[in-house]
mmCIF file of C-alpha atoms and ligand atoms in Angstrom:
data_model
loop_
_atom_site.group_PDB
_atom_site.id
_atom_site.type_symbol
_atom_site.label_atom_id
_atom_site.label_comp_id
_atom_site.label_asym_id
_atom_site.label_seq_id
_atom_site.Cartn_x
_atom_site.Cartn_y
_atom_site.Cartn_z
ATOM 1 C CA MET S 1 -30.412 -1.333 -40.139
ATOM 2 C CA PHE S 2 -34.158 -1.772 -40.673
ATOM 3 C CA ASN S 3 -35.938 -2.557 -37.418
ATOM 4 C CA LEU S 4 -39.743 -3.343 -37.318
ATOM 5 C CA ILE S 5 -42.246 -4.148 -34.981
ATOM 6 C CA LEU S 6 -44.964 -6.655 -35.903
ATOM 7 C CA PHE S 7 -47.979 -5.384 -33.691
ATOM 8 C CA GLY S 8 -51.277 -6.883 -33.097
ATOM 9 C CA PRO S 9 -53.669 -8.757 -30.348
ATOM 10 C CA PRO S 10 -52.760 -12.368 -29.508
ATOM 11 C CA GLY S 11 -53.463 -14.717 -32.253
ATOM 12 C CA SER S 12 -53.266 -11.877 -35.114
ATOM 13 C CA GLY S 13 -50.589 -13.544 -36.786
ATOM 14 C CA LYS S 14 -47.471 -11.991 -35.535
ATOM 15 C CA GLY S 15 -45.533 -15.403 -34.882
ATOM 16 C CA THR S 16 -46.896 -16.838 -37.895
ATOM 17 C CA GLN S 17 -45.757 -13.996 -40.332
ATOM 18 C CA SER S 18 -42.391 -13.286 -38.323
ATOM 19 C CA GLU S 19 -41.127 -16.616 -39.587
ATOM 20 C CA LYS S 20 -41.800 -15.998 -43.161
ATOM 21 C CA LEU S 21 -40.343 -12.105 -42.958
ATOM 22 C CA ILE S 22 -37.223 -13.165 -41.497
ATOM 23 C CA ALA S 23 -36.689 -15.689 -44.124
ATOM 24 C CA LYS S 24 -37.242 -13.112 -46.704
ATOM 25 C CA TYR S 25 -35.325 -10.221 -45.168
ATOM 26 C CA HIS S 26 -32.602 -11.828 -43.040
ATOM 27 C CA LEU S 27 -33.844 -9.798 -39.819
ATOM 28 C CA LYS S 28 -33.109 -11.126 -36.547
ATOM 29 C CA HIS S 29 -36.418 -12.242 -34.936
ATOM 30 C CA LEU S 30 -36.738 -11.099 -31.378
ATOM 31 C CA SER S 31 -39.971 -12.779 -29.822
ATOM 32 C CA THR S 32 -40.427 -12.274 -26.313
ATOM 33 C CA GLY S 33 -43.065 -14.764 -26.112
ATOM 34 C CA ASP S 34 -40.584 -17.432 -27.628
ATOM 35 C CA LEU S 35 -37.876 -16.112 -25.087
ATOM 36 C CA LEU S 36 -40.036 -16.666 -22.217
ATOM 37 C CA ARG S 37 -41.154 -20.041 -23.371
ATOM 38 C CA SER S 38 -37.640 -20.978 -23.709
ATOM 39 C CA GLU S 39 -36.816 -19.775 -20.188
ATOM 40 C CA ILE S 40 -39.893 -21.790 -19.070
ATOM 41 C CA SER S 41 -38.898 -25.096 -20.810
ATOM 42 C CA ARG S 42 -35.084 -24.757 -19.365
ATOM 43 C CA LYS S 43 -36.953 -24.311 -15.874
ATOM 44 C CA THR S 44 -34.785 -21.229 -15.183
ATOM 45 C CA PRO S 45 -35.709 -18.949 -12.236
ATOM 46 C CA LEU S 46 -36.906 -16.171 -14.783
ATOM 47 C CA GLY S 47 -38.942 -18.742 -16.546
ATOM 48 C CA LEU S 48 -40.654 -20.127 -13.555
ATOM 49 C CA GLU S 49 -41.459 -16.481 -12.453
ATOM 50 C CA ALA S 50 -42.885 -15.415 -15.960
ATOM 51 C CA LYS S 51 -45.027 -18.662 -16.114
ATOM 52 C CA LYS S 52 -47.034 -17.573 -13.094
ATOM 53 C CA PHE S 53 -48.326 -14.587 -14.926
ATOM 54 C CA MET S 54 -48.469 -16.026 -18.575
ATOM 55 C CA ASP S 55 -50.628 -19.076 -17.056
ATOM 56 C CA GLN S 56 -53.088 -16.477 -16.229
ATOM 57 C CA GLY S 57 -53.032 -14.603 -19.399
ATOM 58 C CA PHE S 58 -51.247 -11.487 -17.712
ATOM 59 C CA LEU S 59 -48.241 -9.866 -19.138
ATOM 60 C CA VAL S 60 -44.808 -10.701 -17.652
ATOM 61 C CA PRO S 61 -43.446 -7.511 -15.735
ATOM 62 C CA ASP S 62 -41.811 -5.008 -17.759
ATOM 63 C CA GLU S 63 -38.274 -5.191 -16.257
ATOM 64 C CA VAL S 64 -38.022 -8.624 -16.910
ATOM 65 C CA VAL S 65 -38.885 -8.637 -20.680
ATOM 66 C CA ILE S 66 -36.709 -5.278 -21.147
ATOM 67 C CA GLY S 67 -33.910 -7.045 -19.678
ATOM 68 C CA MET S 68 -34.204 -9.975 -22.029
ATOM 69 C CA ILE S 69 -34.423 -7.654 -24.862
ATOM 70 C CA ASN S 70 -31.623 -5.766 -23.959
ATOM 71 C CA ASP S 71 -29.216 -8.905 -23.557
ATOM 72 C CA ALA S 72 -30.563 -10.021 -27.091
ATOM 73 C CA LEU S 73 -29.963 -6.694 -28.670
ATOM 74 C CA ASP S 74 -26.181 -6.813 -27.247
ATOM 75 C CA ALA S 75 -25.735 -10.652 -28.671
ATOM 76 C CA HIS S 76 -26.372 -9.514 -32.238
ATOM 77 C CA PRO S 77 -24.563 -6.217 -32.746
ATOM 78 C CA ASP S 78 -23.961 -6.917 -36.705
ATOM 79 C CA VAL S 79 -27.111 -7.912 -38.141
ATOM 80 C CA ALA S 80 -29.065 -6.253 -40.883
ATOM 81 C CA GLY S 81 -31.906 -5.106 -38.283
ATOM 82 C CA PHE S 82 -34.302 -6.634 -35.976
ATOM 83 C CA LEU S 83 -37.910 -7.952 -35.994
ATOM 84 C CA PHE S 84 -39.627 -7.301 -32.689
ATOM 85 C CA ASP S 85 -42.503 -9.748 -32.190
ATOM 86 C CA GLY S 86 -44.543 -9.272 -29.273
ATOM 87 C CA PHE S 87 -42.573 -6.271 -27.935
ATOM 88 C CA PRO S 88 -43.016 -3.658 -26.714
ATOM 89 C CA ARG S 89 -46.297 -4.172 -25.107
ATOM 90 C CA THR S 90 -46.442 -1.268 -22.666
ATOM 91 C CA ALA S 91 -45.843 2.233 -22.825
ATOM 92 C CA ILE S 92 -42.843 1.600 -20.707
ATOM 93 C CA GLN S 93 -41.468 -1.170 -22.840
ATOM 94 C CA ALA S 94 -41.893 1.376 -26.211
ATOM 95 C CA GLN S 95 -39.760 3.976 -24.522
ATOM 96 C CA GLU S 96 -37.136 1.557 -23.330
ATOM 97 C CA LEU S 97 -36.921 0.164 -26.663
ATOM 98 C CA ASP S 98 -36.452 3.764 -28.130
ATOM 99 C CA ASP S 99 -33.781 4.505 -25.635
ATOM 100 C CA LEU S 100 -31.808 1.181 -26.365
ATOM 101 C CA LEU S 101 -31.729 1.628 -29.907
ATOM 102 C CA ALA S 102 -30.968 5.282 -29.886
ATOM 103 C CA ASP S 103 -28.046 4.242 -27.676
ATOM 104 C CA LYS S 104 -27.030 2.097 -31.002
ATOM 105 C CA ASN S 105 -27.831 5.089 -33.251
ATOM 106 C CA THR S 106 -30.651 3.570 -34.841
ATOM 107 C CA CYS S 107 -34.506 3.442 -34.498
ATOM 108 C CA ILE S 108 -37.701 1.724 -35.084
ATOM 109 C CA ASP S 109 -38.510 2.125 -39.143
ATOM 110 C CA VAL S 110 -41.981 1.010 -38.910
ATOM 111 C CA MET S 111 -44.740 -0.519 -36.636
ATOM 112 C CA LEU S 112 -46.762 -2.701 -38.653
ATOM 113 C CA ALA S 113 -50.264 -3.559 -37.032
ATOM 114 C CA LEU S 114 -52.153 -6.479 -37.839
ATOM 115 C CA GLU S 115 -55.904 -5.750 -37.332
ATOM 116 C CA VAL S 116 -58.195 -8.912 -36.815
ATOM 117 C CA SER S 117 -61.668 -9.238 -35.338
ATOM 118 C CA GLU S 118 -62.115 -10.590 -31.639
ATOM 119 C CA GLU S 119 -64.263 -13.462 -32.750
ATOM 120 C CA GLU S 120 -61.334 -14.718 -35.214
ATOM 121 C CA LEU S 121 -58.685 -14.244 -32.742
ATOM 122 C CA ILE S 122 -60.467 -16.449 -30.403
ATOM 123 C CA LYS S 123 -61.213 -19.026 -33.038
ATOM 124 C CA ARG S 124 -57.675 -19.117 -33.767
ATOM 125 C CA LEU S 125 -56.295 -19.565 -30.380
ATOM 126 C CA VAL S 126 -58.786 -22.042 -29.509
ATOM 127 C CA LYS S 127 -57.602 -24.321 -32.336
ATOM 128 C CA ARG S 128 -54.201 -23.621 -31.641
ATOM 129 C CA GLY S 129 -54.578 -24.669 -27.941
ATOM 130 C CA GLN S 130 -55.948 -28.196 -29.103
ATOM 131 C CA ILE S 131 -52.627 -28.706 -30.728
ATOM 132 C CA SER S 132 -49.682 -26.527 -29.470
ATOM 133 C CA GLY S 133 -49.942 -27.701 -25.685
ATOM 134 C CA ARG S 134 -49.208 -24.107 -24.757
ATOM 135 C CA SER S 135 -50.918 -23.716 -21.250
ATOM 136 C CA ASP S 136 -51.963 -19.998 -22.103
ATOM 137 C CA ASP S 137 -54.143 -21.175 -25.111
ATOM 138 C CA SER S 138 -55.513 -23.997 -23.204
ATOM 139 C CA ASN S 139 -58.849 -22.460 -22.437
ATOM 140 C CA GLU S 140 -61.222 -19.840 -23.449
ATOM 141 C CA MET S 141 -60.992 -17.792 -20.298
ATOM 142 C CA ILE S 142 -57.261 -17.320 -20.267
ATOM 143 C CA ILE S 143 -57.538 -16.333 -24.022
ATOM 144 C CA ARG S 144 -60.139 -13.565 -23.235
ATOM 145 C CA ALA S 145 -57.931 -12.557 -20.086
ATOM 146 C CA ARG S 146 -55.245 -12.204 -22.800
ATOM 147 C CA LEU S 147 -57.383 -10.118 -25.116
ATOM 148 C CA ILE S 148 -58.291 -7.907 -22.116
ATOM 149 C CA GLU S 149 -55.002 -7.381 -20.954
ATOM 150 C CA TYR S 150 -54.086 -6.483 -24.744
ATOM 151 C CA HIS S 151 -56.794 -3.527 -24.678
ATOM 152 C CA LYS S 152 -55.879 -2.338 -21.425
ATOM 153 C CA LYS S 153 -52.226 -2.285 -21.541
ATOM 154 C CA THR S 154 -50.836 -2.775 -25.192
ATOM 155 C CA ALA S 155 -53.303 -1.161 -27.813
ATOM 156 C CA SER S 156 -52.137 2.328 -26.795
ATOM 157 C CA VAL S 157 -48.593 1.580 -27.528
ATOM 158 C CA ALA S 158 -49.523 2.135 -31.327
ATOM 159 C CA ASP S 159 -50.242 5.800 -30.106
ATOM 160 C CA HIS S 160 -46.550 6.112 -29.197
ATOM 161 C CA TYR S 161 -45.333 5.334 -32.785
ATOM 162 C CA GLN S 162 -48.309 7.052 -34.412
ATOM 163 C CA LYS S 163 -46.934 10.408 -33.073
ATOM 164 C CA GLU S 164 -43.896 9.666 -35.176
ATOM 165 C CA ASN S 165 -46.101 8.618 -38.045
ATOM 166 C CA LYS S 166 -44.716 5.207 -37.910
ATOM 167 C CA VAL S 167 -47.842 2.804 -37.878
ATOM 168 C CA VAL S 168 -49.062 1.276 -40.904
ATOM 169 C CA ILE S 169 -52.273 -0.920 -40.259
ATOM 170 C CA VAL S 170 -52.473 -4.200 -42.163
ATOM 171 C CA ARG S 171 -55.762 -6.222 -42.448
ATOM 172 C CA GLY S 172 -54.848 -9.631 -40.820
ATOM 173 C CA GLU S 173 -57.514 -11.631 -42.092
ATOM 174 C CA GLY S 174 -57.422 -13.649 -45.396
ATOM 175 C CA THR S 175 -54.764 -16.709 -46.325
ATOM 176 C CA ILE S 176 -51.566 -16.259 -44.727
ATOM 177 C CA GLU S 177 -49.816 -15.715 -48.055
ATOM 178 C CA GLU S 178 -52.218 -12.735 -48.872
ATOM 179 C CA ILE S 179 -51.362 -11.057 -45.393
ATOM 180 C CA PHE S 180 -47.582 -11.578 -46.305
ATOM 181 C CA ASN S 181 -47.602 -10.027 -49.641
ATOM 182 C CA LYS S 182 -49.322 -7.092 -47.852
ATOM 183 C CA LEU S 183 -46.539 -6.870 -44.948
ATOM 184 C CA THR S 184 -43.808 -7.170 -47.965
ATOM 185 C CA ASP S 185 -45.169 -4.373 -49.978
ATOM 186 C CA GLU S 186 -44.895 -2.056 -46.961
ATOM 187 C CA ILE S 187 -41.623 -3.319 -45.917
ATOM 188 C CA ASP S 188 -40.282 -2.825 -49.579
ATOM 189 C CA ARG S 189 -41.543 0.538 -49.959
ATOM 190 C CA LEU S 190 -40.096 1.910 -46.337
ATOM 191 C CA MET S 191 -36.609 -0.071 -46.945
ATOM 192 C CA LYS S 192 -36.270 2.402 -49.864
ATOM 193 C CA GLN S 193 -36.142 5.541 -47.359
ATOM 194 C CA ASP S 194 -34.367 6.819 -44.397
ATOM 195 C CA ASN S 195 -36.816 6.580 -41.625
ATOM 196 C CA CYS S 196 -34.618 7.562 -38.608
ATOM 197 C CA LEU S 197 -34.080 11.074 -39.397
HETATM 198 P P1 B4P Y 201 -46.863 -14.408 -27.638
HETATM 199 O O1 B4P Y 201 -45.842 -15.426 -27.671
HETATM 200 O O2 B4P Y 201 -46.382 -13.023 -28.226
HETATM 201 O O3 B4P Y 201 -48.085 -14.924 -28.285
HETATM 202 P P2 B4P Y 201 -49.342 -14.445 -28.857
HETATM 203 O O4 B4P Y 201 -49.613 -13.049 -28.962
HETATM 204 O O5 B4P Y 201 -50.630 -15.206 -28.404
HETATM 205 O O6 B4P Y 201 -49.337 -14.992 -30.387
HETATM 206 P P3 B4P Y 201 -49.276 -14.588 -32.002
HETATM 207 O O7 B4P Y 201 -49.875 -13.273 -32.251
HETATM 208 O O8 B4P Y 201 -47.657 -14.506 -32.221
HETATM 209 O O9 B4P Y 201 -49.815 -15.729 -32.471
HETATM 210 P P4 B4P Y 201 -49.917 -16.170 -34.260
HETATM 211 O O10 B4P Y 201 -51.012 -15.196 -34.272
HETATM 212 O O11 B4P Y 201 -48.913 -16.210 -34.794
HETATM 213 O O12 B4P Y 201 -47.021 -13.914 -26.064
HETATM 214 C C1 B4P Y 201 -47.509 -15.059 -25.250
HETATM 215 C C2 B4P Y 201 -47.474 -14.653 -23.757
HETATM 216 O O13 B4P Y 201 -46.221 -14.050 -23.273
HETATM 217 C C3 B4P Y 201 -48.364 -13.275 -23.456
HETATM 218 O O14 B4P Y 201 -49.731 -13.499 -23.159
HETATM 219 C C4 B4P Y 201 -47.582 -12.845 -22.128
HETATM 220 O O15 B4P Y 201 -48.004 -13.241 -21.148
HETATM 221 C C5 B4P Y 201 -46.109 -12.881 -22.702
HETATM 222 N N1 B4P Y 201 -45.296 -12.061 -23.243
HETATM 223 C C6 B4P Y 201 -44.693 -12.073 -24.495
HETATM 224 N N2 B4P Y 201 -44.046 -10.799 -24.784
HETATM 225 C C7 B4P Y 201 -44.282 -10.049 -23.588
HETATM 226 C C8 B4P Y 201 -43.983 -8.566 -23.310
HETATM 227 N N3 B4P Y 201 -43.366 -7.943 -24.363
HETATM 228 N N4 B4P Y 201 -44.191 -8.195 -22.118
HETATM 229 C C9 B4P Y 201 -45.045 -8.952 -21.063
HETATM 230 N N5 B4P Y 201 -45.266 -10.057 -21.274
HETATM 231 C C10 B4P Y 201 -45.179 -10.694 -22.670
HETATM 232 O O16 B4P Y 201 -50.891 -17.460 -34.336
HETATM 233 C C11 B4P Y 201 -52.130 -17.930 -33.717
HETATM 234 C C12 B4P Y 201 -52.855 -18.825 -34.354
HETATM 235 O O17 B4P Y 201 -53.323 -18.192 -35.441
HETATM 236 C C13 B4P Y 201 -51.872 -19.865 -34.869
HETATM 237 O O18 B4P Y 201 -52.430 -20.982 -34.691
HETATM 238 C C14 B4P Y 201 -51.649 -19.520 -36.276
HETATM 239 O O19 B4P Y 201 -51.697 -20.835 -37.173
HETATM 240 C C15 B4P Y 201 -53.144 -18.987 -36.657
HETATM 241 N N6 B4P Y 201 -52.800 -18.118 -37.925
HETATM 242 C C16 B4P Y 201 -52.136 -17.082 -37.991
HETATM 243 N N7 B4P Y 201 -52.488 -16.594 -39.119
HETATM 244 C C17 B4P Y 201 -53.632 -17.116 -39.735
HETATM 245 C C18 B4P Y 201 -54.505 -16.672 -40.786
HETATM 246 N N8 B4P Y 201 -53.966 -15.668 -41.701
HETATM 247 N N9 B4P Y 201 -55.634 -17.607 -41.036
HETATM 248 C C19 B4P Y 201 -55.873 -18.498 -40.065
HETATM 249 N N10 B4P Y 201 -55.257 -18.794 -38.831
HETATM 250 C C20 B4P Y 201 -54.043 -18.076 -38.962
#
């Protein structure tokens, strides 16, 4: 199995690049943002609870997203690997993910971390807000709250994987194709080695 985390602040291109990467490498895409939005659109109790947090730009409680990821891992036992998009976002989520993968005799091969300036992130999310209908992109105050939440709780998740030398930083500005090529160069290199020793 080859398991990768696509990491970065809101608007860094995780969702955009994930679509292209899963098409190339046939990995199972697990986006906690997409899973939560699907719960919201189906008006499930989990979705209604999550919406309260998301609409303010806050992270959804750990136990909710960990439960969703656990179910998703169990539902796809025969895949070539997983692409985690928007997960883990806290230190607790990272530890839980390691434990869940260890139970399946596998691990995270790499964290690819997209680096984008704050100014560019806000510009992208405001622009997406004009067309996406996503309530968390609907005004700049919520977007800024998401960035504060990222710096407070998520940015340090990279340290967790840095301790194992598993973080590769990729500049996330430029055309979508240029960034995709940088990501695939790293993945092609890493796929040739055993990263779970
Ligand atoms: P997510 O769905 O993960 O959304 P995101 O981080 O805002 O966006 P992403 O980074 O994927 O967007 P992209 O750059 O592709 O999370 C939403 C919310 O769900 C969170 O705030 C939180 O409340 C909750 N949540 C999710 N996971 C959670 C977890 N694990 N724990 C707790 N809560 C969780 O796209 C942005 C825009 O940029 C697009 O319009 C795109 O077209 C554009 N773009 C992309 N690449 C570009 C480029 N190179 N140049 C110009 N524009 C580009």
